[in-house]
mmCIF file of C-alpha atoms and ligand atoms in Angstrom:
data_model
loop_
_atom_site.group_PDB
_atom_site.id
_atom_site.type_symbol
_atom_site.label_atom_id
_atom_site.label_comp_id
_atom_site.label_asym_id
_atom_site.label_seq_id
_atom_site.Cartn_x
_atom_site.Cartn_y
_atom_site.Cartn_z
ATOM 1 C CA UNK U 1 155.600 69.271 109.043
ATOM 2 C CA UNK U 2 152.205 71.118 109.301
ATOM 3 C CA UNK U 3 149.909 71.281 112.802
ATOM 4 C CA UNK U 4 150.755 71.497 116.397
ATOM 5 C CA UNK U 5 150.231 67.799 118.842
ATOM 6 C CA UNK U 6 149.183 69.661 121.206
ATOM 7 C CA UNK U 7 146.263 72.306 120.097
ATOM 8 C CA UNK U 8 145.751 73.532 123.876
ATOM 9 C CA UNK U 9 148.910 74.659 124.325
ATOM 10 C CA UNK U 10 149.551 75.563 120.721
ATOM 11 C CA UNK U 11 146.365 78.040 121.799
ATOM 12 C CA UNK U 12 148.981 79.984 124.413
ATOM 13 C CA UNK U 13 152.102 80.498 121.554
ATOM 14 C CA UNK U 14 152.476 83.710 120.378
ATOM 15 C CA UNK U 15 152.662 82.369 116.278
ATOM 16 C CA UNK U 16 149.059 80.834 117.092
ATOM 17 C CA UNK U 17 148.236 84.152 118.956
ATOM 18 C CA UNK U 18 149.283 85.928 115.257
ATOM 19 C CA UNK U 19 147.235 83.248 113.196
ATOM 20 C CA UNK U 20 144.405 83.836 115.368
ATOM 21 C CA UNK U 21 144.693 87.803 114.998
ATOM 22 C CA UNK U 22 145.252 87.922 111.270
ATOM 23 C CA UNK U 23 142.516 84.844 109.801
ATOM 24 C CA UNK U 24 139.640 85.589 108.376
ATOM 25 C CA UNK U 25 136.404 84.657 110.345
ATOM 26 C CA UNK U 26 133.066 83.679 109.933
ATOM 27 C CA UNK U 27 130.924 85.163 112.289
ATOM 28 C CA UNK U 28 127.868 83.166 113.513
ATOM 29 C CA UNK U 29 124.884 83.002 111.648
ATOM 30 C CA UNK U 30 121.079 83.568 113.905
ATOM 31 C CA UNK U 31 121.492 79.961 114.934
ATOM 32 C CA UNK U 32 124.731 80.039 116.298
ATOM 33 C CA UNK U 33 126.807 78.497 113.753
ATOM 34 C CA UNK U 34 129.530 79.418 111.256
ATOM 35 C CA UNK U 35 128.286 80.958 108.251
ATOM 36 C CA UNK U 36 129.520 78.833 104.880
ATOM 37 C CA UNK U 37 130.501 81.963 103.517
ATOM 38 C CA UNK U 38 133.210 83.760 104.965
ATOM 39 C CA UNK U 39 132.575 87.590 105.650
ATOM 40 C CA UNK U 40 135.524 89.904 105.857
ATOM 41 C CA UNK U 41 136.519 91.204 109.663
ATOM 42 C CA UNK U 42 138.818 93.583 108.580
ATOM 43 C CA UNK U 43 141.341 93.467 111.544
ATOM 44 C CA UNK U 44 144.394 95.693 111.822
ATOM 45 C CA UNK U 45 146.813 95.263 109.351
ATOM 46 C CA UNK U 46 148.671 98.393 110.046
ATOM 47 C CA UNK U 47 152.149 95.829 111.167
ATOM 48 C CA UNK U 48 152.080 93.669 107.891
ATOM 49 C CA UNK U 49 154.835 94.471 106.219
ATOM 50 C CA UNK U 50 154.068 95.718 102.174
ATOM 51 C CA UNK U 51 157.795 95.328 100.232
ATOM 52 C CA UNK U 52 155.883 96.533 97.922
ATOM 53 C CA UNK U 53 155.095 99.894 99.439
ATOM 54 C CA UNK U 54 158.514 99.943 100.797
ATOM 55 C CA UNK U 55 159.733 99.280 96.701
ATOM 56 C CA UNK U 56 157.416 102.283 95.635
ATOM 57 C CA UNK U 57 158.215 104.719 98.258
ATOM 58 C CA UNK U 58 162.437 104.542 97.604
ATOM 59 C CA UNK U 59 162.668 105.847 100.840
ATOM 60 C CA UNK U 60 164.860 104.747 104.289
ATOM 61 C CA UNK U 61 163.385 101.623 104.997
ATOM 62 C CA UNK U 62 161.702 100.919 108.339
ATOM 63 C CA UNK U 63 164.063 99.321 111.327
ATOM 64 C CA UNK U 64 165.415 95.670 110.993
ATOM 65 C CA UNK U 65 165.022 95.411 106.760
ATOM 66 C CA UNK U 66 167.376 95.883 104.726
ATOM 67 C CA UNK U 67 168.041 95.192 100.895
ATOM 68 C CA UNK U 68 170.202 92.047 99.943
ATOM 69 C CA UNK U 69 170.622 93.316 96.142
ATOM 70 C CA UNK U 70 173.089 91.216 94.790
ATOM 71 C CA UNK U 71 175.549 91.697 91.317
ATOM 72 C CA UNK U 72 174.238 90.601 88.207
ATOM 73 C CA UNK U 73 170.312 89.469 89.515
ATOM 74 C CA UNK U 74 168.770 92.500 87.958
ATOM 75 C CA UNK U 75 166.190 92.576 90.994
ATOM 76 C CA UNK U 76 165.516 94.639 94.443
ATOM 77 C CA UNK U 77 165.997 91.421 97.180
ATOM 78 C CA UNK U 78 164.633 92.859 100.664
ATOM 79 C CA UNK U 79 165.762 90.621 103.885
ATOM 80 C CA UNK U 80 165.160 91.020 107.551
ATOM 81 C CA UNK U 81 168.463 91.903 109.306
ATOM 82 C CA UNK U 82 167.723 89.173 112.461
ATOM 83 C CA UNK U 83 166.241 86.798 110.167
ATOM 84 C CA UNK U 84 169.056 85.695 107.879
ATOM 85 C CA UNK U 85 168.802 83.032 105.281
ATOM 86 C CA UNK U 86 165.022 85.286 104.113
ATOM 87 C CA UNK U 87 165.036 86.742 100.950
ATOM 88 C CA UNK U 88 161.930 88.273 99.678
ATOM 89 C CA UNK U 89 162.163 89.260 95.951
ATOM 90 C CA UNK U 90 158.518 91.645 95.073
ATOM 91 C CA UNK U 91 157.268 91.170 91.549
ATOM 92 C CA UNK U 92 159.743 88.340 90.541
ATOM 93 C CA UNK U 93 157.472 87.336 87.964
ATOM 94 C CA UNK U 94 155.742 89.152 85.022
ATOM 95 C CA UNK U 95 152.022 88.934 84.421
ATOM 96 C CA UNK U 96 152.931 86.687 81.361
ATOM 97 C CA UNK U 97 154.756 84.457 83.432
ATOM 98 C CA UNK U 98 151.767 84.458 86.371
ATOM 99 C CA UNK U 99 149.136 83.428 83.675
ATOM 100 C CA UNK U 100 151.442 80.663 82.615
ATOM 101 C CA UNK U 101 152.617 79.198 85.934
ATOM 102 C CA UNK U 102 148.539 79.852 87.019
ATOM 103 C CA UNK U 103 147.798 77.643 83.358
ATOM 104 C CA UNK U 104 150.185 74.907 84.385
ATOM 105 C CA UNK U 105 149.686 74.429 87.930
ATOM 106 C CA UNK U 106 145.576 74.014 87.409
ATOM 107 C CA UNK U 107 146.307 71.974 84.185
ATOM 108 C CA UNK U 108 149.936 69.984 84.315
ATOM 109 C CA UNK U 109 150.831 70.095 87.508
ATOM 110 C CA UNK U 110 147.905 67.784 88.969
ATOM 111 C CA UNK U 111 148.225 65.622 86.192
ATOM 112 C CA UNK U 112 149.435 61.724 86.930
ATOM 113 C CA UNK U 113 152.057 60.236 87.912
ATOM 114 C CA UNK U 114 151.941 63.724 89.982
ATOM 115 C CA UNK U 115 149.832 63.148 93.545
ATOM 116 C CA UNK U 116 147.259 65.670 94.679
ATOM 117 C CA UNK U 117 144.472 65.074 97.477
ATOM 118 C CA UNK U 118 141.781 63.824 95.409
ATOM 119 C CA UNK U 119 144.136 60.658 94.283
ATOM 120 C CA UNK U 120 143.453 59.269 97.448
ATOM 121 C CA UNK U 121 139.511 59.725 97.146
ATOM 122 C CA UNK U 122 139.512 59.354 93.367
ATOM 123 C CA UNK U 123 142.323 57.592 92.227
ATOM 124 C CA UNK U 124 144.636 59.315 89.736
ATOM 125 C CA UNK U 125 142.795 61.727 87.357
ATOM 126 C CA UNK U 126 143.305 62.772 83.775
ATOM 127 C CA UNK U 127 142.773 65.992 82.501
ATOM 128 C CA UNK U 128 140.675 67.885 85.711
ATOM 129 C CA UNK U 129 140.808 70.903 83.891
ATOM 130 C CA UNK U 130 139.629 70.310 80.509
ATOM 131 C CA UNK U 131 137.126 68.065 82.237
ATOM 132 C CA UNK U 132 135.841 71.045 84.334
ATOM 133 C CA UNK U 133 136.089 73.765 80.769
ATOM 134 C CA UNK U 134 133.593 70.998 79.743
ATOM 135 C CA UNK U 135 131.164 70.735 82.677
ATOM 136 C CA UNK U 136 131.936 67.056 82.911
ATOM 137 C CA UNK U 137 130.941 65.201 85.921
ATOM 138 C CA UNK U 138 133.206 61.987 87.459
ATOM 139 C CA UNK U 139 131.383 59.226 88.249
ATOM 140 C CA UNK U 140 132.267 55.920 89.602
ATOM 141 C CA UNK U 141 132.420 52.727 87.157
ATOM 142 C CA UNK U 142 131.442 49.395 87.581
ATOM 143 C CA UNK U 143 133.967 47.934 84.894
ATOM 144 C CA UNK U 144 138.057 47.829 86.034
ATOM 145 C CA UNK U 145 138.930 47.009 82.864
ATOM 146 C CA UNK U 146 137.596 50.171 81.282
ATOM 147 C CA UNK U 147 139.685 52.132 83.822
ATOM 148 C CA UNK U 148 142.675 50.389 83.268
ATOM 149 C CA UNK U 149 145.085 53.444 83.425
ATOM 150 C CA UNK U 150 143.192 54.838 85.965
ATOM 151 C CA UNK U 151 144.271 51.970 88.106
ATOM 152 C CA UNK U 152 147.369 51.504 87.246
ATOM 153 C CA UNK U 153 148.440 55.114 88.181
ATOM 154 C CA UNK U 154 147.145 54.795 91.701
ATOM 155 C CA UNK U 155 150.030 52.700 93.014
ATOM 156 C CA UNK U 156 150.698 55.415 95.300
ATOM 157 C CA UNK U 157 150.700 54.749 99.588
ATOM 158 C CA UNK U 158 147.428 54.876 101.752
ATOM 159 C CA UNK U 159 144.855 54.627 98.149
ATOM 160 C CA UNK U 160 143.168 51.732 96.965
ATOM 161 C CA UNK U 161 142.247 51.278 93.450
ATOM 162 C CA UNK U 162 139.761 53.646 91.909
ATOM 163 C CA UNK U 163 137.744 53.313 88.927
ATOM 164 C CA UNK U 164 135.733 56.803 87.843
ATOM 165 C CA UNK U 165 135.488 58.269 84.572
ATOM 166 C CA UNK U 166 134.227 61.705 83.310
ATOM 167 C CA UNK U 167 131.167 62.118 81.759
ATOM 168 C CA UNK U 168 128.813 64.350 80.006
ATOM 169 C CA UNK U 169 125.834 65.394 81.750
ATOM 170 C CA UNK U 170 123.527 64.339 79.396
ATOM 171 C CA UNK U 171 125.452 60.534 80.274
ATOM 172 C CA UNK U 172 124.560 61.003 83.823
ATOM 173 C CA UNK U 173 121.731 58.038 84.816
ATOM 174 C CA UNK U 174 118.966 60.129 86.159
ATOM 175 C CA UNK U 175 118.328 58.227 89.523
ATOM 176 C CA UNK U 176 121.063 55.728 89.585
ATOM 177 C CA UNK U 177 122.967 55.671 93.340
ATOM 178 C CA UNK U 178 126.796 56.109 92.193
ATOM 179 C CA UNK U 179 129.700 58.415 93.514
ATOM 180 C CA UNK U 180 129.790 61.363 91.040
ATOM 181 C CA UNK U 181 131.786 65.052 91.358
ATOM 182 C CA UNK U 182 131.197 67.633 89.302
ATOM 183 C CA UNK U 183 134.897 68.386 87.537
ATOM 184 C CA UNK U 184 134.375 71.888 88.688
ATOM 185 C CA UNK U 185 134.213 71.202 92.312
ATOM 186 C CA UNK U 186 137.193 69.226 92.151
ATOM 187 C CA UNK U 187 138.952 72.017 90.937
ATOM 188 C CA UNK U 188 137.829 74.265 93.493
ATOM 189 C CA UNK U 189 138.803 70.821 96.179
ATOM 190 C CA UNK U 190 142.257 70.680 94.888
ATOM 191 C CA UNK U 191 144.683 71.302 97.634
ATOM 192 C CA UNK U 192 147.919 70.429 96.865
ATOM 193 C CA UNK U 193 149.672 68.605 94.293
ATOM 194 C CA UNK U 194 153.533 67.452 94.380
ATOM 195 C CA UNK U 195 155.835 67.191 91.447
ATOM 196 C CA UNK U 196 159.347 65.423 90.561
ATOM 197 C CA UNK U 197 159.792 63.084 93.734
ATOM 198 C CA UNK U 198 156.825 62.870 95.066
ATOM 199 C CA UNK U 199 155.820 64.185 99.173
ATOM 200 C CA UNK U 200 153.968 61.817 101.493
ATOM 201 C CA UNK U 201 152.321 63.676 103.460
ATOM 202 C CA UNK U 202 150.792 60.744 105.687
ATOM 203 C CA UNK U 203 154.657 59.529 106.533
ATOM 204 C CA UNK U 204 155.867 63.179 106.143
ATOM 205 C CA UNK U 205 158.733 62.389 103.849
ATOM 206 C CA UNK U 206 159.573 61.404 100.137
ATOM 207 C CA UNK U 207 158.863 58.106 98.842
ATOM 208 C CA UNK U 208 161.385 57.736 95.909
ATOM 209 C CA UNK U 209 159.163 54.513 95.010
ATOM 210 C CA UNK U 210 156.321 56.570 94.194
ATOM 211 C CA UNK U 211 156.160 56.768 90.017
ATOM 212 C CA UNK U 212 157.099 60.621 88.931
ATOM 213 C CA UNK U 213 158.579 62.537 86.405
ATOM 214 C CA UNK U 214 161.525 65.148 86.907
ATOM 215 C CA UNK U 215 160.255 68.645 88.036
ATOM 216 C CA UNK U 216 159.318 70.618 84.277
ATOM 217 C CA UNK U 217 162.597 71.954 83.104
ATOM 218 C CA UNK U 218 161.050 75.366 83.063
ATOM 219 C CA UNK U 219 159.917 75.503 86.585
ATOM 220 C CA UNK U 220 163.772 73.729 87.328
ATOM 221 C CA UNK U 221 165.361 77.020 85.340
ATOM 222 C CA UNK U 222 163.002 79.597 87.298
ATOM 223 C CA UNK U 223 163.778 77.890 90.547
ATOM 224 C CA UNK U 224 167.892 78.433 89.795
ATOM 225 C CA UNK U 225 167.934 81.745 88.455
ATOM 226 C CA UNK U 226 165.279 83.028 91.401
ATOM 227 C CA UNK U 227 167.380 81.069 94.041
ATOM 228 C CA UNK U 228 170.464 83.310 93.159
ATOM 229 C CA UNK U 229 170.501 85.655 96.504
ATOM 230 C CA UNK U 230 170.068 82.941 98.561
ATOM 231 C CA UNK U 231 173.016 80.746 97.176
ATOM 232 C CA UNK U 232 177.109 80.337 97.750
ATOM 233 C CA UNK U 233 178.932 80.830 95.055
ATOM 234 C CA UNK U 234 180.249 77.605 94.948
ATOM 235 C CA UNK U 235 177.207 75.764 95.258
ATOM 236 C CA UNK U 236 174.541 74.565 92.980
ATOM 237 C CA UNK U 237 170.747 74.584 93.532
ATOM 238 C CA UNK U 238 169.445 71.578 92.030
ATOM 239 C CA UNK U 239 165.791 71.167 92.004
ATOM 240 C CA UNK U 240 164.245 67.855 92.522
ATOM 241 C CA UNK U 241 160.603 68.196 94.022
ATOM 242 C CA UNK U 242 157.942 70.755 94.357
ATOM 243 C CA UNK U 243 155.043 71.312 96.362
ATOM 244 C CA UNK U 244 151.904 73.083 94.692
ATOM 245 C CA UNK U 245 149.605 74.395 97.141
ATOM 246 C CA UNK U 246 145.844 75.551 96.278
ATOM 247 C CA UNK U 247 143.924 78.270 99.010
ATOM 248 C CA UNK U 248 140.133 79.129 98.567
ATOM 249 C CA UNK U 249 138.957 82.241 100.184
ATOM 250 C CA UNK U 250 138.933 80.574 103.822
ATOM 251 C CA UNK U 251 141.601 78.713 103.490
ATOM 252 C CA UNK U 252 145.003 78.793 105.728
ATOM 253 C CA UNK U 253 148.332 76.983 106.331
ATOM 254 C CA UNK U 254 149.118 76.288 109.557
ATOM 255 C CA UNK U 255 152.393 77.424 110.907
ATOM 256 C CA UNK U 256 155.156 74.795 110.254
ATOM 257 C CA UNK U 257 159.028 73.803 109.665
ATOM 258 C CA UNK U 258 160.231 72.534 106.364
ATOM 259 C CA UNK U 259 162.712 70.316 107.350
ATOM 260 C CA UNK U 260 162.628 67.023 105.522
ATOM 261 C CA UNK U 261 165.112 67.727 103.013
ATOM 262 C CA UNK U 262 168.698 67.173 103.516
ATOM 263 C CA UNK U 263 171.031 70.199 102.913
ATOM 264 C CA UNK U 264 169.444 73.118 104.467
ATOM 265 C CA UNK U 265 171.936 75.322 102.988
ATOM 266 C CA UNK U 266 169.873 75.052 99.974
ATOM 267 C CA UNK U 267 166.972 77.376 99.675
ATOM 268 C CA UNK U 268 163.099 76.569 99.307
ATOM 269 C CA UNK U 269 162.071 78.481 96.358
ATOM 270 C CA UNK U 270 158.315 79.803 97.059
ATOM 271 C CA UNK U 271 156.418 81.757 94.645
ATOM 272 C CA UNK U 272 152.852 83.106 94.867
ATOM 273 C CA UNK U 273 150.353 83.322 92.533
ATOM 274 C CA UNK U 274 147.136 84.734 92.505
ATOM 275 C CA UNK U 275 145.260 86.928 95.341
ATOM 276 C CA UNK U 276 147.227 88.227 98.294
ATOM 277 C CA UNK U 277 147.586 86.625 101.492
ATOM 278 C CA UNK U 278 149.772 86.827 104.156
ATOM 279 C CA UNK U 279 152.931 85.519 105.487
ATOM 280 C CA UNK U 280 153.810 84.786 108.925
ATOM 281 C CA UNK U 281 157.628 84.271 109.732
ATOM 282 C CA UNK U 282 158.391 83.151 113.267
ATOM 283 C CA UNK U 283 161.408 81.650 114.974
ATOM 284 C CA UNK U 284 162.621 78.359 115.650
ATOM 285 C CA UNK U 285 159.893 77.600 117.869
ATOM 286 C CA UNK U 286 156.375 79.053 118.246
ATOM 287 C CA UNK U 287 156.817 81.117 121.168
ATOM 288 C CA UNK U 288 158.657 83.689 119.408
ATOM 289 C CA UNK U 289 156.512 86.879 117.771
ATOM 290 C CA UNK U 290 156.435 86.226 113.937
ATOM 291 C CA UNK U 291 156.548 88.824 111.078
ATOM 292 C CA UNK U 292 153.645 89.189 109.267
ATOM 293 C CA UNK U 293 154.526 90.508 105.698
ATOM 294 C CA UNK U 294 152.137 90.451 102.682
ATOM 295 C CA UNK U 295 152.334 88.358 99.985
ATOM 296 C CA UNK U 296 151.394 89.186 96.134
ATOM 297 C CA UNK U 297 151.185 87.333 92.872
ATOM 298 C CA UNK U 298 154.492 87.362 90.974
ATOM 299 C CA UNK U 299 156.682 87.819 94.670
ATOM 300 C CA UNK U 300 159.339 84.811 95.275
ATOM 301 C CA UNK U 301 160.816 84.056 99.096
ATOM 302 C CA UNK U 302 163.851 82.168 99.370
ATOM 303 C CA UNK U 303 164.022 79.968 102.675
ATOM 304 C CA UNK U 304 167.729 78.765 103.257
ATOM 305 C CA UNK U 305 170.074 78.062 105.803
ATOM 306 C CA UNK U 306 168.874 79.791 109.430
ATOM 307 C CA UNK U 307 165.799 80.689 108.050
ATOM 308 C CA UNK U 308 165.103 76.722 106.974
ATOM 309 C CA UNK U 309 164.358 76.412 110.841
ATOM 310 C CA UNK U 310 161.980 79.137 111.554
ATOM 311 C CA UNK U 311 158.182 77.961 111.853
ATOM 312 C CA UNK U 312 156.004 80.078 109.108
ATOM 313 C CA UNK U 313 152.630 79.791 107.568
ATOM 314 C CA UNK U 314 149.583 81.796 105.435
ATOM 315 C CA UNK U 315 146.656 82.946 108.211
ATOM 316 C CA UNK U 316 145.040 84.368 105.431
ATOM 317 C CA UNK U 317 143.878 85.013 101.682
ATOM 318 C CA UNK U 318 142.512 88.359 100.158
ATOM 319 C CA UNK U 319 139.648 87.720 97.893
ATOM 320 C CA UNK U 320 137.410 90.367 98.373
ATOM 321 C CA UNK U 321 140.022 93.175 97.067
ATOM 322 C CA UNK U 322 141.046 92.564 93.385
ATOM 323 C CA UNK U 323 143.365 95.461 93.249
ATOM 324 C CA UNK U 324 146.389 93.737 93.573
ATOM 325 C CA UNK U 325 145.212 91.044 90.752
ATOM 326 C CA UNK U 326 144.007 93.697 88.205
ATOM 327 C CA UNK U 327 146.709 92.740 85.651
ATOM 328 C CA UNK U 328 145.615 89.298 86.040
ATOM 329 C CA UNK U 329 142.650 89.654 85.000
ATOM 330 C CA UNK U 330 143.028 91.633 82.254
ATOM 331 C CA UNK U 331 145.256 89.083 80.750
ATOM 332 C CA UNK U 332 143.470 86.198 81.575
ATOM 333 C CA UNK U 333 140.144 87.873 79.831
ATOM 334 C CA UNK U 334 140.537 85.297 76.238
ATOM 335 C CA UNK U 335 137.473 82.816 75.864
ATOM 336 C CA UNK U 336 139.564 79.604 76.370
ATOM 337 C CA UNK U 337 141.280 81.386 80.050
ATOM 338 C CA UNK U 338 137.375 81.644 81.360
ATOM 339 C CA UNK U 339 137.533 79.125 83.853
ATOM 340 C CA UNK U 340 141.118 80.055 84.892
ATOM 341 C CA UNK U 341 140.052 83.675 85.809
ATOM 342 C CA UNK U 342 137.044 82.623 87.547
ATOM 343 C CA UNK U 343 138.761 80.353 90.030
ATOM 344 C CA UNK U 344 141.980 82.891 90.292
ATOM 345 C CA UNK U 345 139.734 85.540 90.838
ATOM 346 C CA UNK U 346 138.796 84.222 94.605
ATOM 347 C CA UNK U 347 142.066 81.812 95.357
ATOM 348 C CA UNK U 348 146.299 81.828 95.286
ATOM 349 C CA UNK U 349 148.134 78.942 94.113
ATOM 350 C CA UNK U 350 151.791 78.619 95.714
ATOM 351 C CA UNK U 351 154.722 76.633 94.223
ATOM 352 C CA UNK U 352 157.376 75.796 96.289
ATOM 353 C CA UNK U 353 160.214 74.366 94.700
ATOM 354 C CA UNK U 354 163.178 72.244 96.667
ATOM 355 C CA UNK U 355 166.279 70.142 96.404
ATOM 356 C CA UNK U 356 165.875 66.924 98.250
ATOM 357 C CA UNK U 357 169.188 65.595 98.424
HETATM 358 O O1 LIG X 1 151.845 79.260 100.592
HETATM 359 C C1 LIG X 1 152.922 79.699 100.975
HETATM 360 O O2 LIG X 1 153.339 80.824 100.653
HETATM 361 C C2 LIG X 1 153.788 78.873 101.912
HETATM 362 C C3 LIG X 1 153.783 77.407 101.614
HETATM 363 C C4 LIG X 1 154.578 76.598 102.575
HETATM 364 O O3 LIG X 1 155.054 77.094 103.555
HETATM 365 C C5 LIG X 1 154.780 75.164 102.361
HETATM 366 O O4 LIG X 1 154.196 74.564 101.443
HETATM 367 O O5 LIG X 1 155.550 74.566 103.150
#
């Protein structure tokens, strides 16, 4: 799904020619090497298409979009005119429903049976986020029994058993040699997790024998309703999995093709939370020019049918301008929402929601 086999001549396509021009990088420090913190470059972002701008300014809109309202959705739908199966809907979501989907996705979404990327380091862990509120630390145990669940949960492919348990830090043995991570960086380390059938990334497909639970029936209703202008008529849009994905500042997502689900006619349903980034949509292979397009918290794309096969990917997050996540933070200002605004303040979280079948 995600990477190229061949990075030399990935170098030479023009979609790795538009990652390259729009990531962020980290200029050398006096010795020579990357600094750990990333410093803005600026670069010209004068062809990144803003729907939002377009939204604002009401105006003719700019050669090859178009709008794709349709009856009885309530929203403006913007599409490319050669890129059909796209749908990008600006400001799908209200800031109430960010702050909830931002709540969930740090605290239900990475709970077991749901996979992220620490279960393979860490086994399956309970609670991250409440752990993290707390300033717990995980640290390894000596006893399986007193990890039982812990265990148990991590029947997943490629992990061997794990026993940690969070602790306070007044627990921690001062000079004792065991793996420990503070809850907090964990957070901050999560990169994906995958809900309702569960994504194996190592074998790039769904194993059906991996425990789960069905996709929350709130996320299932947001998915139908926001799939809409990408669906027949006749058809329904029946959500069985969903990919969470986490960016830090300097994160990216390589370009790629979703293609392991079976009826392409059925859209992905992506929705972006958090601080800006942007989008790159290319063609069905890498040599063709991709849009770039920005991406804000609260806008939905729909993926489906022709558009299913183009390669696409995030070169980039925004965290050094908040403007765009002002709302955000106003709402997210309560005592108990602390942490949340703190991490949402520098990273985006995406949800991409799909029918498998
Ligand atoms: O983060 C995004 O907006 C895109 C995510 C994506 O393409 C994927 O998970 O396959």
């Amino acid at each position: 799904m995600y990477g190229s086999p061949d990075p030399a001549a990935a170098e030479r396509t023009a979609f790795r020619r538009a990652e390259k021009q729009y990531k962020l990088y980290k200029p050398p420090n006096a010795k020579g090497r990357a600094r750990t913190r990333s410093t803005p470059t600026g670069g010209d972002l004068s062809a990144v298409v803003d729907f939002h701008a377009l939204l604002a300014a009401d105006g003719e809109l700019p050669a090859g979009i178009g709008r794709c309202d349709c009856a009885g959705f309530g929203r403006p739908v913007f599409c490319f005119l050669d890129r059909p199966g796209f749908y990008f809907i600006p400001g799908a979501l209200s800031t109430d429903e960010q702050c909830y989907w931002i709540r969930e996705s740090l605290s239900t979404f990475p709970q077991p049976p749901n996979r992220t990327n620490l279960t393979a380091i860490y086994g399956s862990i309970s609670d991250l986020l409440i752990a993290a509120k707390n300033q717990k630390t995980l640290v390894e145990v000596d006893n399986p029994d007193s990890q039982e669940t812990n265990q148990q949960n991590n029947s997943g492919a490629n992990t061997q058993p794990k026993n940690f348990k969070f602790v306070e830090e007044s627990e921690l043995q001062k000079g004792e040699v065991c793996r420990s991570a503070a809850a907090t960086t964990l957070v901050r380390k999560l990169r994906w997790s995958t809900l309702g059938l569960q994504f194996d990334w190592s074998k790039r497909n769904y194993n059906v024998s991996l425990p789960h639970n069905k996709i929350p029936d709130a996320l299932a209703i947001l998915a139908k309703k926001m799939a809409i202008p990408a669906m027949p008529s006749e058809k329904e849009f029946k959500p069985e999995a969903a990919i969470v994905n986490y960016y830090g500042p300097s994160d990216m997502l390589g370009g790629h093709v979703d293609d392991m689900e079976k009826d392409w006619t059925k859209p992905i349903v992506s929705i972006s939370l958090g601080c800006k980034c942007i989008f790159l949509l290319g063609g069905k292979t890498r040599d063709e020019v991709p849009t770039a397009m920005f991406l804000r918290s609260g806008d939905i794309v729909l993926m489906a049918g022709e558009a299913r096969e183009r390669f696409h990917g995030v070169p980039r997050i925004f965290t050094e301008d908040q403007q765009d996540i002002s709302a955000l933070v106003s709402q997210l200002s309560g005592e108990d929402d602390r942490f949340i605004l703190d991490y949402i303040k520098n990273s985006r979280i995406n949800i991409n929601i799909r029918q498998v079948y």
